[in-house]
Amino acid sequence: MTTAPSTASSLVADRDWWRGAVIYQIYPRSYQDSNGDGIGDLKGITARLPYVAALGVDAIWISPFFMSPMKDFGYDVSDYTNVDPIFGQLADFDALIAEAHRLGIRVMIDLVLSHTSDQHAWFVESRSSRFNPKSDWYVWADSKPDGTPPNNWLSIFGGSAWQWDATRLQYYMHNFLTSQPDLNLHNVEVQDALLSIERFWLDRGVDGFRLDTINFYFHDRQLRDNPALAPERRNATTAPAVNPYNYQEHLYDKNQPENLAFLRRFRAVMDEYPAIAAVGEVGDSQIGLEIAGQYTSGGDKMHMCYAFEFLAPDPLTPARVAEVQHAFERAAPEGWACWAFSNHDVIRHVSRWGQDIADHDAHAKFLASLLMSLRGSVCIYQGEELALPEAELAFEDLQDPYGIQFWPDFKGRDGCRTPMVWHADEANGGFGESRPWLPVPAEHLPRAVSVQEQDMRSVLHHYRRFLAFRKRHPAFAKGEIEFKPYEAPLLGFHRTFGNETLFCLFNLSAEPVTAPRPEERLDVLGGHGFDSHLGDERITLPAWSGFFARLV
């Protein structure tokens, strides 16, 4: 095995670095094209790392860049230990790691362990017969006597979760596309193979993992039917409302107790290396927080998990914020959350929550500051720091099979995956010289990095200011949270760590408001970018703003 060469690093040795970290998610296809083929790549990411460092984040999370036929744009892996040629080669990844560490940035990579591509060598062998060494590496089952699938499980991308294979005369399970067969983690050989992949990337110098669909790893051995879900319990948290996936209670196709033992095995490998961390994505519309609690308990599984509560379309209100935070604390008293408002799978939050808000920038600044003030770690999705709105694409420009399947009621995920805009006056927003894989929206160009760099009042500069402000006060990263009894549109809470208690107050409205001055003595904090004011009796908060003080 070839490993990355040792390089000078400015990282501080801290096994607890992940607790309260701010992680910047990079979707490599759309970040920076370095070779003119219209697709972003690893060299492009490396070239832009100084920009990431200037934001002040602690780590980056890179979406999959492994060998793949790209039916699901990298989340269908055909070789876990090689870089797909469209993104570069292993040497480019080694160079990326070295530059990130030189700049003090940790690197987390996206591991998709629940399924592979149907072009993976494992699956090619598995489907070749019922009696080969890997015949049990995927989830195979006989049909019912009438030829229909083994049970009623549904794919999250629509239709049955079972696909007929004419060679084995059996069905194989796929929670996602038919070209993404599910691995059978009940087979210990499969677990061992996945742990060897984990070790391969740790040996190359990665600092941790984002684990895709972590609660999908195991299925019910008995293949029992999922029960129907009562209509009043349905929601669009993890799948769009038009998807019948929401009509079932997913008791048996995922969320199985056997996963806990595998996560302990995965954590044991990480613990052999210094300062490694993992965040798991929990996709469940009914018990997501409870699962996150299970997976982060005991200090022997995941370091942190995120569910979809703040990625869902539900309006962001003071009550909602407090409710989600309290629900996580109840479900995961030993656990640690990782919050995000946007990622590569959901409508960008400035559009999801701010479609009708006139002051787009003020709203974006407020949302960023609220996110980075909650208890937990934080994921920021590329372009969020520019307040990029969701792109409106024509049907003929769509690439996402999910959107093509459910168009026009659900337009898929391409609207949040359009290329990053670096220079307003360059072709394709500075993303690359050739036509990009997704079009660059004209409305994104005025929000390019080159434009916002010149305006100290821009959303980009606000992100930098608030990240720096957050680092000056460890209570934001590590502290407890206690909500205070304010009426909407105000949201107030204390963050306490050691001898420091911070008072945070937010105005979740488009109108200025005032609030009574607390009885505690306050040392007003500056440098956060808001023009709130503490008077003799009242606190004045402009629209979409925050107020911060230290209790003395």
Coordinates of C-alpha atoms in Angstrom, one line a residue:
M1 CA 0.0 0.0 0.0
T2 CA 1.3 3.5 -0.9
T3 CA 0.7 6.0 1.8
A4 CA 0.9 9.8 1.8
P5 CA 4.3 11.3 2.4
S6 CA 4.8 13.0 5.7
T7 CA 4.5 16.8 5.5
A8 CA 4.7 19.8 7.8
S9 CA 1.3 20.2 9.5
S10 CA 0.0 23.1 11.6
L11 CA -2.8 21.0 13.2
V12 CA -3.0 21.0 16.9
A13 CA -3.0 17.6 18.5
D14 CA -6.5 17.3 20.0
R15 CA -8.5 14.1 20.1
D16 CA -11.5 16.3 21.0
W17 CA -11.2 18.6 18.1
W18 CA -14.6 17.5 16.6
R19 CA -16.6 18.7 19.6
G20 CA -18.0 22.0 18.5
A21 CA -16.0 22.0 15.2
V22 CA -17.2 23.9 12.1
I23 CA -17.0 21.6 9.1
Y24 CA -17.1 22.9 5.5
Q25 CA -18.7 20.5 3.0
I26 CA -17.3 20.4 -0.5
Y27 CA -19.2 18.7 -3.3
P28 CA -16.2 18.1 -5.6
R29 CA -18.0 18.0 -8.9
S30 CA -19.1 21.6 -8.3
Y31 CA -16.2 23.3 -6.5
Q32 CA -13.4 24.1 -8.9
D33 CA -12.6 22.6 -12.3
S34 CA -8.8 22.6 -12.8
N35 CA -8.6 20.8 -16.2
G36 CA -11.4 22.2 -18.3
D37 CA -13.6 19.2 -18.5
G38 CA -16.6 20.9 -16.9
I39 CA -16.3 18.9 -13.7
G40 CA -14.7 19.9 -10.4
D41 CA -11.7 17.9 -9.2
L42 CA -9.3 17.4 -6.4
K43 CA -6.7 19.7 -7.8
G44 CA -9.4 22.4 -7.9
I45 CA -10.2 21.8 -4.2
T46 CA -6.5 22.1 -3.3
A47 CA -6.2 25.4 -5.2
R48 CA -9.1 26.8 -3.2
L49 CA -8.0 25.7 0.2
P50 CA -6.6 29.1 1.1
Y51 CA -10.1 30.5 0.7
V52 CA -11.4 27.8 3.0
A53 CA -8.7 28.5 5.6
A54 CA -9.6 32.2 5.4
L55 CA -13.2 31.4 6.4
G56 CA -11.9 30.0 9.7
V57 CA -13.4 26.5 9.6
D58 CA -11.9 23.6 11.4
A59 CA -12.3 20.9 8.8
I60 CA -13.6 20.0 5.4
W61 CA -15.8 17.1 4.4
I62 CA -15.4 16.0 0.8
S63 CA -18.3 14.2 -0.8
P64 CA -17.3 11.0 -2.7
F65 CA -14.5 11.1 -5.2
F66 CA -14.0 7.3 -5.6
M67 CA -14.2 5.3 -8.7
S68 CA -17.9 5.3 -9.8
P69 CA -20.1 5.1 -12.9
M70 CA -21.7 8.2 -11.5
K71 CA -25.3 7.1 -11.7
D72 CA -25.7 8.8 -8.3
F73 CA -22.7 11.1 -8.8
G74 CA -20.2 9.2 -6.6
Y75 CA -22.6 7.7 -4.1
D76 CA -22.4 4.6 -6.2
V77 CA -18.9 3.4 -5.6
S78 CA -17.2 0.8 -7.9
D79 CA -13.7 1.0 -6.2
Y80 CA -13.4 2.3 -2.7
T81 CA -9.6 2.7 -2.8
N82 CA -9.1 4.6 -6.0
V83 CA -9.9 8.1 -7.2
D84 CA -12.2 8.4 -10.2
P85 CA -10.2 9.8 -13.1
I86 CA -12.7 12.7 -13.5
F87 CA -11.5 13.9 -10.0
G88 CA -7.8 13.1 -10.5
Q89 CA -5.6 10.4 -8.9
L90 CA -4.4 9.3 -5.5
A91 CA -1.4 11.5 -5.7
D92 CA -3.8 14.5 -6.1
F93 CA -5.6 13.4 -2.9
D94 CA -2.3 13.1 -1.1
A95 CA -1.4 16.7 -2.2
L96 CA -4.8 17.9 -1.0
I97 CA -4.3 16.3 2.5
A98 CA -0.8 17.9 2.7
E99 CA -2.0 21.4 1.8
A100 CA -5.0 21.2 4.1
H101 CA -2.9 20.1 7.0
R102 CA -0.3 22.8 6.3
L103 CA -3.2 25.3 6.5
G104 CA -4.5 23.8 9.7
I105 CA -7.6 22.2 8.1
R106 CA -8.6 18.7 8.9
V107 CA -10.0 16.5 6.1
M108 CA -13.0 14.2 6.5
I109 CA -14.1 12.0 3.6
D110 CA -17.5 10.6 2.7
L111 CA -17.8 6.8 3.1
V112 CA -20.8 5.1 1.5
L113 CA -20.8 1.7 3.2
S114 CA -24.5 0.6 2.9
H115 CA -24.3 -0.1 -0.8
T116 CA -22.0 -0.1 -3.8
S117 CA -22.4 0.3 -7.5
D118 CA -23.6 -2.7 -9.5
Q119 CA -20.3 -2.3 -11.4
H120 CA -18.2 -3.0 -8.2
A121 CA -16.2 -6.2 -8.6
W122 CA -17.8 -7.6 -5.5
F123 CA -21.3 -7.3 -7.0
V124 CA -20.1 -8.6 -10.4
E125 CA -18.9 -11.8 -8.7
S126 CA -21.9 -12.0 -6.3
R127 CA -24.5 -11.9 -9.1
S128 CA -22.6 -14.5 -11.2
S129 CA -24.0 -17.5 -9.3
R130 CA -25.5 -18.5 -6.0
F131 CA -22.4 -20.4 -5.0
N132 CA -19.4 -18.1 -5.5
P133 CA -17.2 -16.8 -2.6
K134 CA -19.1 -13.5 -2.6
S135 CA -22.6 -14.9 -3.3
D136 CA -23.7 -13.7 0.2
W137 CA -22.0 -10.3 0.1
Y138 CA -25.2 -8.6 -1.0
V139 CA -28.9 -8.9 0.1
W140 CA -30.3 -11.6 -2.2
A141 CA -33.7 -13.3 -1.7
D142 CA -36.1 -15.6 -3.6
S143 CA -39.3 -14.3 -5.0
K144 CA -42.7 -15.1 -3.6
P145 CA -44.3 -18.0 -5.3
D146 CA -46.1 -15.7 -7.7
G147 CA -42.8 -14.1 -8.8
T148 CA -43.3 -10.8 -6.9
P149 CA -40.6 -9.3 -4.6
P150 CA -39.9 -10.9 -1.3
N151 CA -41.7 -8.2 0.7
N152 CA -43.1 -4.7 0.5
W153 CA -39.9 -2.7 1.1
L154 CA -39.6 0.5 -1.0
S155 CA -36.6 2.3 -2.4
I156 CA -36.1 5.9 -1.3
F157 CA -35.7 6.8 -5.0
G158 CA -39.2 5.4 -5.8
G159 CA -40.7 1.9 -6.5
S160 CA -39.8 -1.4 -5.0
A161 CA -36.5 -1.9 -3.1
W162 CA -36.0 -5.2 -4.9
Q163 CA -34.7 -5.8 -8.5
W164 CA -34.9 -9.1 -10.3
D165 CA -31.6 -10.6 -11.5
A166 CA -31.9 -13.0 -14.4
T167 CA -28.7 -14.9 -13.7
R168 CA -29.3 -15.9 -10.1
L169 CA -33.1 -15.9 -10.6
Q170 CA -33.4 -13.9 -7.4
Y171 CA -34.1 -10.4 -6.3
Y172 CA -31.4 -8.1 -4.8
M173 CA -32.2 -5.3 -2.4
H174 CA -31.5 -1.6 -3.2
N175 CA -32.5 1.1 -0.8
F176 CA -31.6 3.7 -3.5
L177 CA -31.2 3.2 -7.3
T178 CA -31.4 -0.2 -8.9
S179 CA -27.7 0.3 -9.8
Q180 CA -26.9 0.6 -6.0
P181 CA -27.2 -2.9 -4.5
D182 CA -27.2 -3.1 -0.7
L183 CA -24.3 -4.9 0.9
N184 CA -25.1 -7.7 3.4
L185 CA -23.4 -6.5 6.6
H186 CA -24.7 -9.6 8.4
N187 CA -21.8 -11.3 6.7
V188 CA -18.7 -10.7 8.8
E189 CA -16.4 -10.9 5.7
V190 CA -18.2 -7.8 4.3
Q191 CA -17.7 -6.0 7.6
D192 CA -14.0 -6.9 7.5
A193 CA -13.7 -5.6 3.9
L194 CA -15.3 -2.3 4.9
L195 CA -13.0 -1.9 7.9
S196 CA -10.0 -2.5 5.6
I197 CA -11.2 0.4 3.4
E198 CA -11.5 2.6 6.5
R199 CA -7.9 1.7 7.4
F200 CA -6.7 2.4 3.9
W201 CA -7.9 6.1 4.1
L202 CA -6.7 6.5 7.7
D203 CA -3.3 5.4 6.6
R204 CA -3.4 8.1 3.8
G205 CA -3.8 10.7 6.5
V206 CA -7.6 11.5 6.6
D207 CA -8.8 13.0 9.9
G208 CA -12.2 11.4 9.9
F209 CA -15.3 10.3 8.0
R210 CA -18.8 11.4 7.2
L211 CA -20.7 8.1 7.0
D212 CA -23.5 8.1 4.5
T213 CA -26.9 6.6 5.4
I214 CA -25.5 5.1 8.6
N215 CA -28.8 3.6 9.7
F216 CA -29.2 1.7 6.4
Y217 CA -26.3 -0.7 7.0
F218 CA -28.4 -3.7 8.2
H219 CA -31.7 -5.2 7.2
D220 CA -34.0 -7.6 9.0
R221 CA -32.8 -11.2 8.4
Q222 CA -36.4 -12.4 8.3
L223 CA -37.3 -9.9 5.6
R224 CA -40.6 -9.0 7.4
D225 CA -42.9 -6.5 5.7
N226 CA -42.9 -2.9 7.0
P227 CA -46.2 -1.8 8.5
A228 CA -48.2 1.0 7.1
L229 CA -47.6 4.4 8.7
A230 CA -50.6 6.3 9.8
P231 CA -51.2 9.4 7.5
E232 CA -51.0 11.8 10.4
R233 CA -47.4 10.6 11.2
R234 CA -46.1 11.1 7.7
N235 CA -43.7 13.9 7.0
A236 CA -41.2 15.0 4.3
T237 CA -38.1 15.0 6.5
T238 CA -36.1 12.4 4.6
A239 CA -38.1 12.0 1.4
P240 CA -40.3 14.4 -0.5
A241 CA -44.1 14.2 0.2
V242 CA -44.8 12.8 -3.3
N243 CA -42.7 9.7 -2.5
P244 CA -44.7 6.6 -1.2
Y245 CA -41.6 5.8 0.9
N246 CA -43.2 8.0 3.4
Y247 CA -46.2 5.7 3.7
Q248 CA -44.3 3.0 5.6
E249 CA -42.9 2.7 9.1
H250 CA -39.4 1.5 8.3
L251 CA -39.0 -1.1 11.1
Y252 CA -37.3 -3.8 9.1
D253 CA -35.5 -2.4 6.0
K254 CA -33.1 -0.2 8.2
N255 CA -32.5 0.8 11.8
Q256 CA -31.5 -2.7 12.9
P257 CA -29.9 -3.3 16.4
E258 CA -27.0 -5.3 14.8
N259 CA -25.6 -2.0 13.6
L260 CA -24.4 -1.1 17.1
A261 CA -21.8 -3.9 17.1
F262 CA -20.5 -2.9 13.7
L263 CA -20.2 0.8 14.7
R264 CA -18.2 -0.3 17.7
R265 CA -15.8 -2.2 15.3
F266 CA -15.6 0.9 13.1
R267 CA -14.8 3.1 16.1
A268 CA -12.1 0.7 17.4
V269 CA -10.2 1.1 14.2
M270 CA -10.4 4.9 14.4
D271 CA -9.2 4.8 18.0
E272 CA -5.9 3.2 16.8
Y273 CA -5.1 6.6 15.1
P274 CA -4.7 10.0 16.8
A275 CA -7.4 12.6 16.7
I276 CA -9.9 10.8 14.3
A277 CA -13.6 11.6 14.3
A278 CA -16.7 10.4 12.4
V279 CA -20.2 11.9 11.9
G280 CA -23.0 9.7 10.9
E281 CA -26.0 10.7 8.7
V282 CA -29.2 9.3 10.1
G283 CA -32.0 9.2 7.7
D284 CA -35.3 8.5 9.4
S285 CA -38.5 10.6 9.5
Q286 CA -39.9 9.2 12.8
I287 CA -37.0 8.2 15.1
G288 CA -34.0 10.0 13.6
L289 CA -33.0 11.6 16.9
E290 CA -33.5 8.4 18.9
I291 CA -31.2 6.6 16.5
A292 CA -28.6 9.4 16.7
G293 CA -28.7 8.9 20.5
Q294 CA -28.1 5.2 20.2
Y295 CA -25.2 5.7 17.8
T296 CA -23.4 8.3 19.8
S297 CA -23.9 6.8 23.3
G298 CA -21.2 5.2 25.4
G299 CA -18.2 6.8 23.7
D300 CA -17.6 3.6 21.6
K301 CA -19.5 4.3 18.4
M302 CA -19.9 7.5 16.5
H303 CA -18.5 10.7 17.8
M304 CA -21.5 12.6 16.5
C305 CA -24.5 12.2 14.3
Y306 CA -26.9 14.4 12.4
A307 CA -30.5 13.8 11.6
F308 CA -32.7 15.8 9.2
E309 CA -34.6 18.1 11.6
F310 CA -33.0 21.3 10.4
L311 CA -32.7 20.0 6.8
A312 CA -36.4 19.5 6.5
P313 CA -38.9 22.1 5.1
D314 CA -40.5 22.8 8.4
P315 CA -40.4 26.6 9.1
L316 CA -37.6 27.8 11.4
T317 CA -39.3 29.3 14.5
P318 CA -38.0 29.9 18.0
A319 CA -40.2 27.1 19.3
R320 CA -38.8 24.8 16.6
V321 CA -35.2 25.5 17.4
A322 CA -35.7 24.9 21.1
E323 CA -37.8 21.8 20.5
V324 CA -35.2 20.2 18.3
Q325 CA -32.4 20.9 20.7
H326 CA -34.4 19.6 23.6
A327 CA -35.5 16.5 21.7
F328 CA -31.8 15.7 20.9
E329 CA -30.8 16.1 24.5
R330 CA -33.6 13.8 25.6
A331 CA -32.8 11.2 22.9
A332 CA -29.1 11.4 23.2
P333 CA -28.1 12.5 26.7
E334 CA -24.6 11.1 26.1
G335 CA -24.4 12.1 22.5
W336 CA -23.2 15.0 20.4
A337 CA -25.1 16.6 17.5
C338 CA -23.8 18.0 14.3
W339 CA -26.2 20.6 12.9
A340 CA -26.6 21.7 9.3
F341 CA -29.1 23.9 7.5
S342 CA -28.0 22.9 4.0
N343 CA -26.2 20.1 2.2
H344 CA -26.0 18.5 -1.2
D345 CA -29.4 16.7 -0.8
V346 CA -31.8 19.5 0.2
I347 CA -33.0 22.9 -1.0
R348 CA -30.6 25.6 0.1
H349 CA -31.9 27.0 3.3
V350 CA -31.9 30.7 2.3
S351 CA -34.5 29.6 -0.3
R352 CA -36.2 27.0 1.8
W353 CA -36.9 29.4 4.7
G354 CA -36.6 32.8 3.0
Q355 CA -38.4 32.6 -0.3
D356 CA -40.5 35.7 0.5
I357 CA -38.0 37.6 2.7
A358 CA -37.0 40.9 1.2
D359 CA -33.6 41.4 2.9
H360 CA -31.9 38.2 1.6
D361 CA -28.5 39.0 3.0
A362 CA -29.7 40.0 6.5
H363 CA -31.6 36.8 6.7
A364 CA -28.6 34.7 5.6
K365 CA -26.3 36.4 8.1
F366 CA -28.8 35.7 10.9
L367 CA -29.3 32.1 10.0
A368 CA -25.5 31.5 9.9
S369 CA -25.1 33.1 13.3
L370 CA -27.9 31.1 14.8
L371 CA -26.6 27.8 13.4
M372 CA -23.1 28.5 14.8
S373 CA -24.5 29.4 18.3
L374 CA -26.4 26.2 18.9
R375 CA -25.0 23.4 21.0
G376 CA -23.3 20.9 18.7
S377 CA -20.9 20.8 15.8
V378 CA -21.7 22.6 12.6
C379 CA -21.6 21.7 8.9
I380 CA -21.6 24.5 6.3
Y381 CA -22.3 23.6 2.7
Q382 CA -20.3 25.3 0.0
G383 CA -21.9 28.5 -1.3
E384 CA -23.9 28.9 1.9
E385 CA -21.3 31.5 2.9
L386 CA -22.3 33.4 -0.3
A387 CA -26.0 33.1 0.5
L388 CA -26.5 31.4 -2.9
P389 CA -30.2 30.7 -3.5
E390 CA -31.5 27.4 -4.8
A391 CA -31.0 27.3 -8.6
E392 CA -34.0 26.9 -10.8
L393 CA -33.1 24.5 -13.6
A394 CA -34.9 23.5 -16.7
F395 CA -35.9 19.8 -17.0
E396 CA -33.4 19.3 -19.8
D397 CA -30.6 20.5 -17.6
L398 CA -31.3 18.0 -14.8
Q399 CA -28.7 15.3 -14.0
D400 CA -30.2 13.9 -10.7
P401 CA -32.1 10.7 -11.3
Y402 CA -34.2 11.5 -8.2
G403 CA -35.5 14.7 -9.7
I404 CA -36.1 13.2 -13.1
Q405 CA -38.2 10.5 -11.4
F406 CA -40.5 12.8 -9.5
W407 CA -40.4 16.0 -11.7
P408 CA -42.1 18.5 -11.4
D409 CA -43.5 17.9 -7.9
F410 CA -40.0 17.3 -6.7
K411 CA -37.2 18.8 -8.7
G412 CA -34.4 16.8 -7.2
R413 CA -31.1 17.9 -5.8
D414 CA -29.4 19.6 -8.8
G415 CA -30.6 23.0 -7.6
C416 CA -28.3 23.0 -4.6
R417 CA -25.4 21.4 -6.6
T418 CA -24.7 24.0 -9.2
P419 CA -21.0 25.2 -9.5
M420 CA -19.4 27.5 -7.0
V421 CA -19.1 31.1 -8.3
W422 CA -15.7 32.5 -7.8
H423 CA -15.5 35.4 -10.3
A424 CA -18.5 37.4 -11.5
D425 CA -16.8 38.6 -14.7
E426 CA -15.3 35.2 -15.8
A427 CA -16.8 32.4 -17.9
N428 CA -19.0 30.1 -15.8
G429 CA -18.4 32.2 -12.7
G430 CA -14.7 31.2 -12.6
F431 CA -15.6 27.6 -12.0
G432 CA -13.8 26.5 -15.2
E433 CA -13.3 27.2 -18.9
S434 CA -15.6 24.6 -20.3
R435 CA -19.4 24.3 -20.0
P436 CA -19.9 22.9 -16.5
W437 CA -21.9 19.7 -15.8
L438 CA -24.7 21.9 -14.4
P439 CA -25.3 25.4 -15.6
V440 CA -24.2 28.4 -13.5
P441 CA -27.3 30.4 -12.7
A442 CA -27.1 34.1 -13.8
E443 CA -28.5 35.2 -10.4
H444 CA -25.5 33.6 -8.6
L445 CA -22.9 35.7 -10.4
P446 CA -23.6 38.9 -8.3
R447 CA -22.9 36.8 -5.3
A448 CA -19.5 35.5 -6.5
V449 CA -16.5 35.5 -4.1
S450 CA -14.9 38.3 -6.2
V451 CA -17.8 40.6 -5.5
Q452 CA -18.3 39.8 -1.8
E453 CA -14.6 40.1 -1.1
Q454 CA -14.9 43.8 -1.9
D455 CA -17.8 44.5 0.4
M456 CA -17.1 44.3 4.1
R457 CA -20.9 44.1 4.7
S458 CA -21.3 41.0 2.5
V459 CA -22.5 37.6 3.7
L460 CA -19.0 36.2 3.1
H461 CA -17.4 38.6 5.4
H462 CA -20.1 38.0 8.0
Y463 CA -19.3 34.3 8.0
R464 CA -15.6 35.1 8.5
R465 CA -16.4 37.6 11.3
F466 CA -18.8 35.3 13.1
L467 CA -16.5 32.3 12.9
A468 CA -13.7 34.3 14.4
F469 CA -16.1 35.6 17.1
R470 CA -17.1 32.1 17.8
K471 CA -13.5 30.9 18.3
R472 CA -12.9 33.7 20.8
H473 CA -15.5 32.2 23.1
P474 CA -15.1 28.4 23.8
A475 CA -18.7 28.3 25.2
F476 CA -20.0 28.3 21.7
A477 CA -18.1 25.2 20.8
K478 CA -18.1 23.2 24.0
G479 CA -20.7 24.7 26.3
E480 CA -24.1 23.6 27.6
I481 CA -27.2 25.4 26.4
E482 CA -30.2 26.7 28.5
F483 CA -33.1 28.3 26.8
K484 CA -34.7 31.4 28.3
P485 CA -38.5 32.2 28.4
Y486 CA -38.8 34.7 25.5
E487 CA -41.9 35.0 23.3
A488 CA -41.7 34.7 19.5
P489 CA -40.1 36.2 17.5
L490 CA -37.3 36.2 20.1
L491 CA -35.1 33.2 20.9
G492 CA -32.8 33.4 23.9
F493 CA -30.4 31.0 25.6
H494 CA -27.3 30.8 27.7
R495 CA -24.2 28.9 26.6
T496 CA -21.9 27.9 29.5
F497 CA -18.5 26.4 29.5
G498 CA -16.1 26.6 32.5
N499 CA -16.4 30.1 34.1
E500 CA -17.9 31.7 31.0
T501 CA -21.6 32.1 30.4
L502 CA -22.8 33.8 27.2
F503 CA -26.2 35.3 26.7
C504 CA -27.5 35.0 23.2
L505 CA -30.7 36.6 21.9
F506 CA -32.0 36.4 18.3
N507 CA -34.8 38.2 16.5
L508 CA -36.4 35.8 14.1
S509 CA -38.4 38.4 12.2
A510 CA -38.3 41.0 9.5
E511 CA -39.1 43.8 12.0
P512 CA -37.0 45.4 14.8
V513 CA -37.9 44.3 18.3
T514 CA -37.0 45.1 21.8
A515 CA -36.7 42.8 24.8
P516 CA -36.4 43.5 28.6
R517 CA -32.9 43.8 29.8
P518 CA -32.0 40.6 31.9
E519 CA -31.4 41.0 35.6
E520 CA -27.9 39.6 35.3
R521 CA -25.0 42.0 34.8
L522 CA -23.9 41.9 31.2
D523 CA -20.7 42.6 29.4
V524 CA -21.8 43.3 25.8
L525 CA -19.7 41.5 23.2
G526 CA -18.8 43.0 19.9
G527 CA -17.2 41.7 16.7
H528 CA -20.1 39.5 15.7
G529 CA -21.4 41.8 12.9
F530 CA -24.8 42.8 14.3
D531 CA -26.0 46.3 15.3
S532 CA -28.0 45.3 18.4
H533 CA -28.0 47.7 21.4
L534 CA -28.2 47.4 25.2
G535 CA -30.1 50.2 26.8
D536 CA -30.8 51.0 30.5
E537 CA -34.0 48.9 30.4
R538 CA -34.3 47.3 27.0
I539 CA -32.3 45.4 24.3
T540 CA -32.9 46.6 20.8
L541 CA -32.5 44.1 18.0
P542 CA -32.8 45.1 14.3
A543 CA -34.6 42.7 11.9
W544 CA -32.9 39.3 11.5
S545 CA -30.2 40.0 14.1
G546 CA -28.6 38.8 17.3
F547 CA -27.3 40.2 20.6
F548 CA -24.5 38.7 22.5
A549 CA -23.1 39.4 26.0
R550 CA -21.1 37.7 28.7
L551 CA -22.6 37.3 32.2
V552 CA -20.4 39.0 34.8

